Amino acid sequence: MYRERPSRVSGAVVWTRTVAGGDERPVLPDGCMDLLWCEGRLLVAGPDTRAYVPDAAPGTRYAGIRFAPGAGPALFGVPAHELRDSRVALDALWAGPEVRALAERITEAPDPATALEAAALARAPVPDPLTRAVAQRLAAGWSVTATAAEAGLGARQLHRRCLDAFGYGPKTLARILRLQRALDLVRRGVPFAEAALTAGCADQAHLAREMRALAGMTLTDYASAANSETSTPSGSWTTA
């Protein structure tokens, strides 16, 4: 069972999940990084460029905080591209004694998700306005050229900034955010063709190709999963 709610950390989402038997739905790329607690362990999920299929036993419990695109690197202290398509233990990034004490405190808390959120809130850096603006414009369907011009950056500068902040270049980020826009509409029951056009795809066939390339599944399969009570809209819950 998956649940999520808005976080007190700006732009973030707090989520929990208990793995059910036979629940192996993929986690889809969303441009985000997550801080995870899993049965006493603290992990970091880097930004994905493809669907990730978790391997967790039924009954495994997770709590996580999914940061807004571009917000994770300042918290974790590493460029996003260094964690792309990976899951790592938090003590590989932060001091081991600090991570062990934090993991123990969260595990002993009545609600690990709330304790995890409090820990993230205490360390959350001030959002970078330029990074946030780039993500917002690409998410709204702006072209990479227009986004770079509005930000006052050259193409190479924007590419470097995107690698550090999001884990991949602006074209890949734009594709992922466009797919997420379309899937948000699909979850609301919008017909596939309408969702494709509204999100910025050329047509339904274009969206279907992007779905297969980035998510590894069909729109029909996604819509069916999204209507089940254990589906995961987005995010990066996982084992390391």
PDB file of C-alpha atoms in Angstrom:
ATOM      1  CA  MET A   1       0.000   0.000   0.000  1.00  0.00           C
ATOM      2  CA  TYR A   2       1.348   3.380  -1.036  1.00  0.00           C
ATOM      3  CA  ARG A   3       0.425   6.727   0.511  1.00  0.00           C
ATOM      4  CA  GLU A   4       1.826  10.235   0.020  1.00  0.00           C
ATOM      5  CA  ARG A   5       1.264  13.761   1.310  1.00  0.00           C
ATOM      6  CA  PRO A   6       2.810  17.208   0.806  1.00  0.00           C
ATOM      7  CA  SER A   7       5.891  17.826   2.935  1.00  0.00           C
ATOM      8  CA  ARG A   8       6.877  20.798   5.039  1.00  0.00           C
ATOM      9  CA  VAL A   9      10.078  20.796   2.958  1.00  0.00           C
ATOM     10  CA  SER A  10       9.436  23.137   0.035  1.00  0.00           C
ATOM     11  CA  GLY A  11       8.244  21.241  -3.043  1.00  0.00           C
ATOM     12  CA  ALA A  12       8.759  17.815  -1.485  1.00  0.00           C
ATOM     13  CA  VAL A  13       6.407  14.881  -0.904  1.00  0.00           C
ATOM     14  CA  VAL A  14       6.424  12.476   2.051  1.00  0.00           C
ATOM     15  CA  TRP A  15       5.423   8.925   1.207  1.00  0.00           C
ATOM     16  CA  THR A  16       5.098   5.528   2.834  1.00  0.00           C
ATOM     17  CA  ARG A  17       4.779   2.064   1.399  1.00  0.00           C
ATOM     18  CA  THR A  18       4.350  -1.482   2.650  1.00  0.00           C
ATOM     19  CA  VAL A  19       5.150  -3.984  -0.080  1.00  0.00           C
ATOM     20  CA  ALA A  20       2.334  -6.368  -0.907  1.00  0.00           C
ATOM     21  CA  GLY A  21       2.821  -9.860  -2.333  1.00  0.00           C
ATOM     22  CA  GLY A  22       3.175  -9.831  -6.104  1.00  0.00           C
ATOM     23  CA  ASP A  23       3.545  -6.034  -6.182  1.00  0.00           C
ATOM     24  CA  GLU A  24       6.450  -5.459  -8.587  1.00  0.00           C
ATOM     25  CA  ARG A  25       5.321  -2.369 -10.465  1.00  0.00           C
ATOM     26  CA  PRO A  26       8.170  -0.203 -11.733  1.00  0.00           C
ATOM     27  CA  VAL A  27       9.143   3.159 -10.312  1.00  0.00           C
ATOM     28  CA  LEU A  28       9.084   5.642 -13.180  1.00  0.00           C
ATOM     29  CA  PRO A  29      11.567   8.457 -13.908  1.00  0.00           C
ATOM     30  CA  ASP A  30      10.402  11.770 -12.442  1.00  0.00           C
ATOM     31  CA  GLY A  31      13.483  13.998 -12.229  1.00  0.00           C
ATOM     32  CA  CYS A  32      13.604  13.673  -8.432  1.00  0.00           C
ATOM     33  CA  MET A  33      15.884  12.314  -5.723  1.00  0.00           C
ATOM     34  CA  ASP A  34      14.608  10.615  -2.565  1.00  0.00           C
ATOM     35  CA  LEU A  35      15.780  10.079   0.993  1.00  0.00           C
ATOM     36  CA  LEU A  36      14.496   6.692   2.154  1.00  0.00           C
ATOM     37  CA  TRP A  37      14.123   4.781   5.389  1.00  0.00           C
ATOM     38  CA  CYS A  38      13.728   1.018   5.003  1.00  0.00           C
ATOM     39  CA  GLU A  39      13.512  -1.230   8.039  1.00  0.00           C
ATOM     40  CA  GLY A  40      16.202   0.679   9.933  1.00  0.00           C
ATOM     41  CA  ARG A  41      18.387   1.649   6.963  1.00  0.00           C
ATOM     42  CA  LEU A  42      18.777   5.070   5.338  1.00  0.00           C
ATOM     43  CA  LEU A  43      19.237   5.195   1.571  1.00  0.00           C
ATOM     44  CA  VAL A  44      19.337   7.709  -1.258  1.00  0.00           C
ATOM     45  CA  ALA A  45      17.628   7.123  -4.581  1.00  0.00           C
ATOM     46  CA  GLY A  46      19.239   9.055  -7.406  1.00  0.00           C
ATOM     47  CA  PRO A  47      17.424  10.425 -10.458  1.00  0.00           C
ATOM     48  CA  ASP A  48      16.305   7.703 -12.858  1.00  0.00           C
ATOM     49  CA  THR A  49      16.524   7.753 -16.631  1.00  0.00           C
ATOM     50  CA  ARG A  50      14.530   4.542 -16.983  1.00  0.00           C
ATOM     51  CA  ALA A  51      11.987   2.526 -15.075  1.00  0.00           C
ATOM     52  CA  TYR A  52      13.307   0.820 -11.959  1.00  0.00           C
ATOM     53  CA  VAL A  53      11.767  -2.455 -10.797  1.00  0.00           C
ATOM     54  CA  PRO A  54      12.289  -2.931  -7.037  1.00  0.00           C
ATOM     55  CA  ASP A  55      13.010  -6.283  -5.453  1.00  0.00           C
ATOM     56  CA  ALA A  56      11.582  -6.300  -1.937  1.00  0.00           C
ATOM     57  CA  ALA A  57       9.949  -9.012   0.147  1.00  0.00           C
ATOM     58  CA  PRO A  58       6.250  -8.712   1.003  1.00  0.00           C
ATOM     59  CA  GLY A  59       5.771  -6.775   4.219  1.00  0.00           C
ATOM     60  CA  THR A  60       8.867  -4.596   3.741  1.00  0.00           C
ATOM     61  CA  ARG A  61       8.173  -1.087   5.042  1.00  0.00           C
ATOM     62  CA  TYR A  62       9.417   2.130   3.506  1.00  0.00           C
ATOM     63  CA  ALA A  63       9.176   5.799   4.363  1.00  0.00           C
ATOM     64  CA  GLY A  64      10.550   8.423   2.031  1.00  0.00           C
ATOM     65  CA  ILE A  65      10.745  12.056   1.151  1.00  0.00           C
ATOM     66  CA  ARG A  66      10.823  12.861  -2.547  1.00  0.00           C
ATOM     67  CA  PHE A  67      12.460  16.214  -3.193  1.00  0.00           C
ATOM     68  CA  ALA A  68      11.483  18.571  -5.984  1.00  0.00           C
ATOM     69  CA  PRO A  69      13.563  18.206  -9.161  1.00  0.00           C
ATOM     70  CA  GLY A  70      16.943  19.823  -8.603  1.00  0.00           C
ATOM     71  CA  ALA A  71      16.633  20.076  -4.813  1.00  0.00           C
ATOM     72  CA  GLY A  72      18.418  16.878  -3.779  1.00  0.00           C
ATOM     73  CA  PRO A  73      22.081  17.598  -4.602  1.00  0.00           C
ATOM     74  CA  ALA A  74      22.419  20.500  -2.167  1.00  0.00           C
ATOM     75  CA  LEU A  75      21.093  18.297   0.639  1.00  0.00           C
ATOM     76  CA  PHE A  76      23.144  15.203  -0.144  1.00  0.00           C
ATOM     77  CA  GLY A  77      26.299  17.083  -1.069  1.00  0.00           C
ATOM     78  CA  VAL A  78      26.952  15.477  -4.467  1.00  0.00           C
ATOM     79  CA  PRO A  79      26.022  16.378  -8.047  1.00  0.00           C
ATOM     80  CA  ALA A  80      22.905  14.541  -9.168  1.00  0.00           C
ATOM     81  CA  HIS A  81      24.622  12.832 -12.105  1.00  0.00           C
ATOM     82  CA  GLU A  82      26.888  10.953  -9.669  1.00  0.00           C
ATOM     83  CA  LEU A  83      23.800   9.161  -8.319  1.00  0.00           C
ATOM     84  CA  ARG A  84      21.966   8.728 -11.622  1.00  0.00           C
ATOM     85  CA  ASP A  85      20.149   5.387 -11.900  1.00  0.00           C
ATOM     86  CA  SER A  86      21.532   4.255  -8.539  1.00  0.00           C
ATOM     87  CA  ARG A  87      20.535   3.593  -4.941  1.00  0.00           C
ATOM     88  CA  VAL A  88      23.196   4.134  -2.282  1.00  0.00           C
ATOM     89  CA  ALA A  89      23.455   3.996   1.485  1.00  0.00           C
ATOM     90  CA  LEU A  90      23.286   7.451   3.058  1.00  0.00           C
ATOM     91  CA  ASP A  91      26.484   6.789   5.006  1.00  0.00           C
ATOM     92  CA  ALA A  92      28.333   6.784   1.673  1.00  0.00           C
ATOM     93  CA  LEU A  93      27.503  10.498   1.446  1.00  0.00           C
ATOM     94  CA  TRP A  94      27.249  11.649   5.068  1.00  0.00           C
ATOM     95  CA  ALA A  95      29.356  10.800   8.134  1.00  0.00           C
ATOM     96  CA  GLY A  96      28.734   7.249   9.316  1.00  0.00           C
ATOM     97  CA  PRO A  97      28.148   8.003  13.032  1.00  0.00           C
ATOM     98  CA  GLU A  98      25.668  10.747  12.133  1.00  0.00           C
ATOM     99  CA  VAL A  99      23.756   8.444   9.789  1.00  0.00           C
ATOM    100  CA  ARG A 100      23.646   5.588  12.325  1.00  0.00           C
ATOM    101  CA  ALA A 101      22.282   7.899  15.032  1.00  0.00           C
ATOM    102  CA  LEU A 102      19.709   9.316  12.625  1.00  0.00           C
ATOM    103  CA  ALA A 103      18.616   5.872  11.446  1.00  0.00           C
ATOM    104  CA  GLU A 104      18.168   4.714  15.040  1.00  0.00           C
ATOM    105  CA  ARG A 105      16.124   7.790  15.929  1.00  0.00           C
ATOM    106  CA  ILE A 106      13.842   7.356  12.915  1.00  0.00           C
ATOM    107  CA  THR A 107      13.408   3.628  13.493  1.00  0.00           C
ATOM    108  CA  GLU A 108      12.391   4.183  17.119  1.00  0.00           C
ATOM    109  CA  ALA A 109       9.948   6.976  16.258  1.00  0.00           C
ATOM    110  CA  PRO A 110       6.199   6.238  16.384  1.00  0.00           C
ATOM    111  CA  ASP A 111       5.970   7.415  12.758  1.00  0.00           C
ATOM    112  CA  PRO A 112       9.218   6.968  10.784  1.00  0.00           C
ATOM    113  CA  ALA A 113       7.903   9.123   7.917  1.00  0.00           C
ATOM    114  CA  THR A 114       7.351  12.122  10.203  1.00  0.00           C
ATOM    115  CA  ALA A 115      10.767  11.638  11.812  1.00  0.00           C
ATOM    116  CA  LEU A 116      12.418  11.378   8.399  1.00  0.00           C
ATOM    117  CA  GLU A 117      10.688  14.565   7.282  1.00  0.00           C
ATOM    118  CA  ALA A 118      11.871  16.396  10.403  1.00  0.00           C
ATOM    119  CA  ALA A 119      15.458  15.326   9.721  1.00  0.00           C
ATOM    120  CA  ALA A 120      15.248  16.533   6.127  1.00  0.00           C
ATOM    121  CA  LEU A 121      13.624  19.796   7.181  1.00  0.00           C
ATOM    122  CA  ALA A 122      16.448  20.511   9.632  1.00  0.00           C
ATOM    123  CA  ARG A 123      19.040  20.200   6.865  1.00  0.00           C
ATOM    124  CA  ALA A 124      17.096  21.393   3.829  1.00  0.00           C
ATOM    125  CA  PRO A 125      19.025  24.140   2.023  1.00  0.00           C
ATOM    126  CA  VAL A 126      17.458  27.277   0.616  1.00  0.00           C
ATOM    127  CA  PRO A 127      16.138  26.424  -2.874  1.00  0.00           C
ATOM    128  CA  ASP A 128      18.206  27.776  -5.755  1.00  0.00           C
ATOM    129  CA  PRO A 129      15.945  30.150  -7.735  1.00  0.00           C
ATOM    130  CA  LEU A 130      17.602  29.446 -11.079  1.00  0.00           C
ATOM    131  CA  THR A 131      17.401  25.669 -10.703  1.00  0.00           C
ATOM    132  CA  ARG A 132      13.773  25.911  -9.651  1.00  0.00           C
ATOM    133  CA  ALA A 133      12.971  28.199 -12.593  1.00  0.00           C
ATOM    134  CA  VAL A 134      14.580  25.823 -15.102  1.00  0.00           C
ATOM    135  CA  ALA A 135      12.586  22.880 -13.741  1.00  0.00           C
ATOM    136  CA  GLN A 136       9.347  24.856 -13.715  1.00  0.00           C
ATOM    137  CA  ARG A 137       9.759  26.066 -17.289  1.00  0.00           C
ATOM    138  CA  LEU A 138      10.648  22.664 -18.679  1.00  0.00           C
ATOM    139  CA  ALA A 139       7.778  21.138 -16.698  1.00  0.00           C
ATOM    140  CA  ALA A 140       5.447  23.713 -18.239  1.00  0.00           C
ATOM    141  CA  GLY A 141       6.497  22.673 -21.726  1.00  0.00           C
ATOM    142  CA  TRP A 142       9.039  25.367 -22.565  1.00  0.00           C
ATOM    143  CA  SER A 143      11.643  24.384 -25.150  1.00  0.00           C
ATOM    144  CA  VAL A 144      15.240  23.913 -24.054  1.00  0.00           C
ATOM    145  CA  THR A 145      16.291  26.903 -26.180  1.00  0.00           C
ATOM    146  CA  ALA A 146      13.680  29.187 -24.645  1.00  0.00           C
ATOM    147  CA  THR A 147      14.497  27.967 -21.137  1.00  0.00           C
ATOM    148  CA  ALA A 148      18.211  28.673 -21.619  1.00  0.00           C
ATOM    149  CA  ALA A 149      17.516  32.128 -23.032  1.00  0.00           C
ATOM    150  CA  GLU A 150      15.167  33.062 -20.191  1.00  0.00           C
ATOM    151  CA  ALA A 151      17.747  31.873 -17.657  1.00  0.00           C
ATOM    152  CA  GLY A 152      20.491  33.903 -19.358  1.00  0.00           C
ATOM    153  CA  LEU A 153      22.555  30.772 -20.022  1.00  0.00           C
ATOM    154  CA  GLY A 154      24.210  29.316 -23.088  1.00  0.00           C
ATOM    155  CA  ALA A 155      23.319  25.802 -24.177  1.00  0.00           C
ATOM    156  CA  ARG A 156      26.462  24.281 -22.663  1.00  0.00           C
ATOM    157  CA  GLN A 157      26.016  26.163 -19.402  1.00  0.00           C
ATOM    158  CA  LEU A 158      22.440  24.942 -19.109  1.00  0.00           C
ATOM    159  CA  HIS A 159      23.526  21.384 -19.861  1.00  0.00           C
ATOM    160  CA  ARG A 160      26.181  21.448 -17.112  1.00  0.00           C
ATOM    161  CA  ARG A 161      23.775  22.951 -14.604  1.00  0.00           C
ATOM    162  CA  CYS A 162      21.163  20.334 -15.425  1.00  0.00           C
ATOM    163  CA  LEU A 163      23.633  17.469 -15.028  1.00  0.00           C
ATOM    164  CA  ASP A 164      24.582  18.728 -11.567  1.00  0.00           C
ATOM    165  CA  ALA A 165      21.049  19.592 -10.438  1.00  0.00           C
ATOM    166  CA  PHE A 166      18.885  16.942 -12.103  1.00  0.00           C
ATOM    167  CA  GLY A 167      21.250  14.169 -13.124  1.00  0.00           C
ATOM    168  CA  TYR A 168      20.793  14.522 -16.870  1.00  0.00           C
ATOM    169  CA  GLY A 169      20.688  17.150 -19.589  1.00  0.00           C
ATOM    170  CA  PRO A 170      17.752  19.469 -20.237  1.00  0.00           C
ATOM    171  CA  LYS A 171      16.398  17.475 -23.184  1.00  0.00           C
ATOM    172  CA  THR A 172      16.140  14.300 -21.109  1.00  0.00           C
ATOM    173  CA  LEU A 173      14.672  16.244 -18.197  1.00  0.00           C
ATOM    174  CA  ALA A 174      12.093  17.822 -20.506  1.00  0.00           C
ATOM    175  CA  ARG A 175      11.083  14.374 -21.834  1.00  0.00           C
ATOM    176  CA  ILE A 176      10.700  12.982 -18.330  1.00  0.00           C
ATOM    177  CA  LEU A 177       8.686  15.940 -17.068  1.00  0.00           C
ATOM    178  CA  ARG A 178       6.483  15.830 -20.170  1.00  0.00           C
ATOM    179  CA  LEU A 179       5.820  12.143 -19.543  1.00  0.00           C
ATOM    180  CA  GLN A 180       4.940  12.900 -15.934  1.00  0.00           C
ATOM    181  CA  ARG A 181       2.509  15.618 -17.077  1.00  0.00           C
ATOM    182  CA  ALA A 182       0.813  13.125 -19.372  1.00  0.00           C
ATOM    183  CA  LEU A 183       0.645  10.413 -16.713  1.00  0.00           C
ATOM    184  CA  ASP A 184      -0.857  12.841 -14.213  1.00  0.00           C
ATOM    185  CA  LEU A 185      -3.672  13.399 -16.711  1.00  0.00           C
ATOM    186  CA  VAL A 186      -4.030   9.657 -17.322  1.00  0.00           C
ATOM    187  CA  ARG A 187      -4.402   9.086 -13.569  1.00  0.00           C
ATOM    188  CA  ARG A 188      -7.242  11.616 -13.619  1.00  0.00           C
ATOM    189  CA  GLY A 189      -9.024   9.625 -16.288  1.00  0.00           C
ATOM    190  CA  VAL A 190      -8.183  11.849 -19.270  1.00  0.00           C
ATOM    191  CA  PRO A 191      -8.214   9.850 -22.550  1.00  0.00           C
ATOM    192  CA  PHE A 192      -4.761   8.942 -23.825  1.00  0.00           C
ATOM    193  CA  ALA A 193      -4.938  11.070 -26.994  1.00  0.00           C
ATOM    194  CA  GLU A 194      -6.048  14.151 -25.055  1.00  0.00           C
ATOM    195  CA  ALA A 195      -3.423  13.587 -22.362  1.00  0.00           C
ATOM    196  CA  ALA A 196      -0.720  13.319 -25.025  1.00  0.00           C
ATOM    197  CA  LEU A 197      -1.628  16.586 -26.727  1.00  0.00           C
ATOM    198  CA  THR A 198      -2.159  18.489 -23.483  1.00  0.00           C
ATOM    199  CA  ALA A 199       1.217  17.359 -22.155  1.00  0.00           C
ATOM    200  CA  GLY A 200       3.008  18.471 -25.315  1.00  0.00           C
ATOM    201  CA  CYS A 201       3.392  15.240 -27.288  1.00  0.00           C
ATOM    202  CA  ALA A 202       2.737  15.274 -31.029  1.00  0.00           C
ATOM    203  CA  ASP A 203       0.034  12.627 -30.709  1.00  0.00           C
ATOM    204  CA  GLN A 204      -0.917   9.493 -28.776  1.00  0.00           C
ATOM    205  CA  ALA A 205       1.610   7.388 -30.688  1.00  0.00           C
ATOM    206  CA  HIS A 206       4.375   9.778 -29.575  1.00  0.00           C
ATOM    207  CA  LEU A 207       3.304   9.402 -25.948  1.00  0.00           C
ATOM    208  CA  ALA A 208       3.134   5.618 -26.330  1.00  0.00           C
ATOM    209  CA  ARG A 209       6.726   5.548 -27.628  1.00  0.00           C
ATOM    210  CA  GLU A 210       7.940   7.725 -24.762  1.00  0.00           C
ATOM    211  CA  MET A 211       6.094   5.483 -22.326  1.00  0.00           C
ATOM    212  CA  ARG A 212       7.822   2.386 -23.635  1.00  0.00           C
ATOM    213  CA  ALA A 213      11.240   4.088 -23.756  1.00  0.00           C
ATOM    214  CA  LEU A 214      11.176   5.724 -20.314  1.00  0.00           C
ATOM    215  CA  ALA A 215       8.744   3.570 -18.354  1.00  0.00           C
ATOM    216  CA  GLY A 216       9.057   0.177 -20.009  1.00  0.00           C
ATOM    217  CA  MET A 217       5.292  -0.359 -20.069  1.00  0.00           C
ATOM    218  CA  THR A 218       2.228   0.543 -22.090  1.00  0.00           C
ATOM    219  CA  LEU A 219      -0.247   3.290 -21.325  1.00  0.00           C
ATOM    220  CA  THR A 220      -2.968   0.708 -20.824  1.00  0.00           C
ATOM    221  CA  ASP A 221      -0.885  -1.187 -18.270  1.00  0.00           C
ATOM    222  CA  TYR A 222      -0.037   2.043 -16.473  1.00  0.00           C
ATOM    223  CA  ALA A 223      -3.657   3.170 -16.316  1.00  0.00           C
ATOM    224  CA  SER A 224      -4.663  -0.212 -14.900  1.00  0.00           C
ATOM    225  CA  ALA A 225      -1.928  -0.054 -12.245  1.00  0.00           C
ATOM    226  CA  ALA A 226      -2.770   3.547 -11.360  1.00  0.00           C
ATOM    227  CA  ASN A 227      -6.344   2.527 -10.601  1.00  0.00           C
ATOM    228  CA  SER A 228      -5.257  -0.146  -8.124  1.00  0.00           C
ATOM    229  CA  GLU A 229      -4.823   0.662  -4.467  1.00  0.00           C
ATOM    230  CA  THR A 230      -1.152  -0.306  -4.408  1.00  0.00           C
ATOM    231  CA  SER A 231       0.009   1.677  -7.406  1.00  0.00           C
ATOM    232  CA  THR A 232       2.859   4.172  -7.155  1.00  0.00           C
ATOM    233  CA  PRO A 233       2.254   7.398  -9.102  1.00  0.00           C
ATOM    234  CA  SER A 234       5.925   8.337  -9.106  1.00  0.00           C
ATOM    235  CA  GLY A 235       8.876   8.449  -6.771  1.00  0.00           C
ATOM    236  CA  SER A 236      11.833   6.224  -6.010  1.00  0.00           C
ATOM    237  CA  TRP A 237      11.076   3.700  -3.289  1.00  0.00           C
ATOM    238  CA  THR A 238      13.522   0.849  -3.489  1.00  0.00           C
ATOM    239  CA  THR A 239      16.074  -1.373  -1.860  1.00  0.00           C
ATOM    240  CA  ALA A 240      19.773  -0.751  -2.357  1.00  0.00           C
TER     241      ALA A 240
END
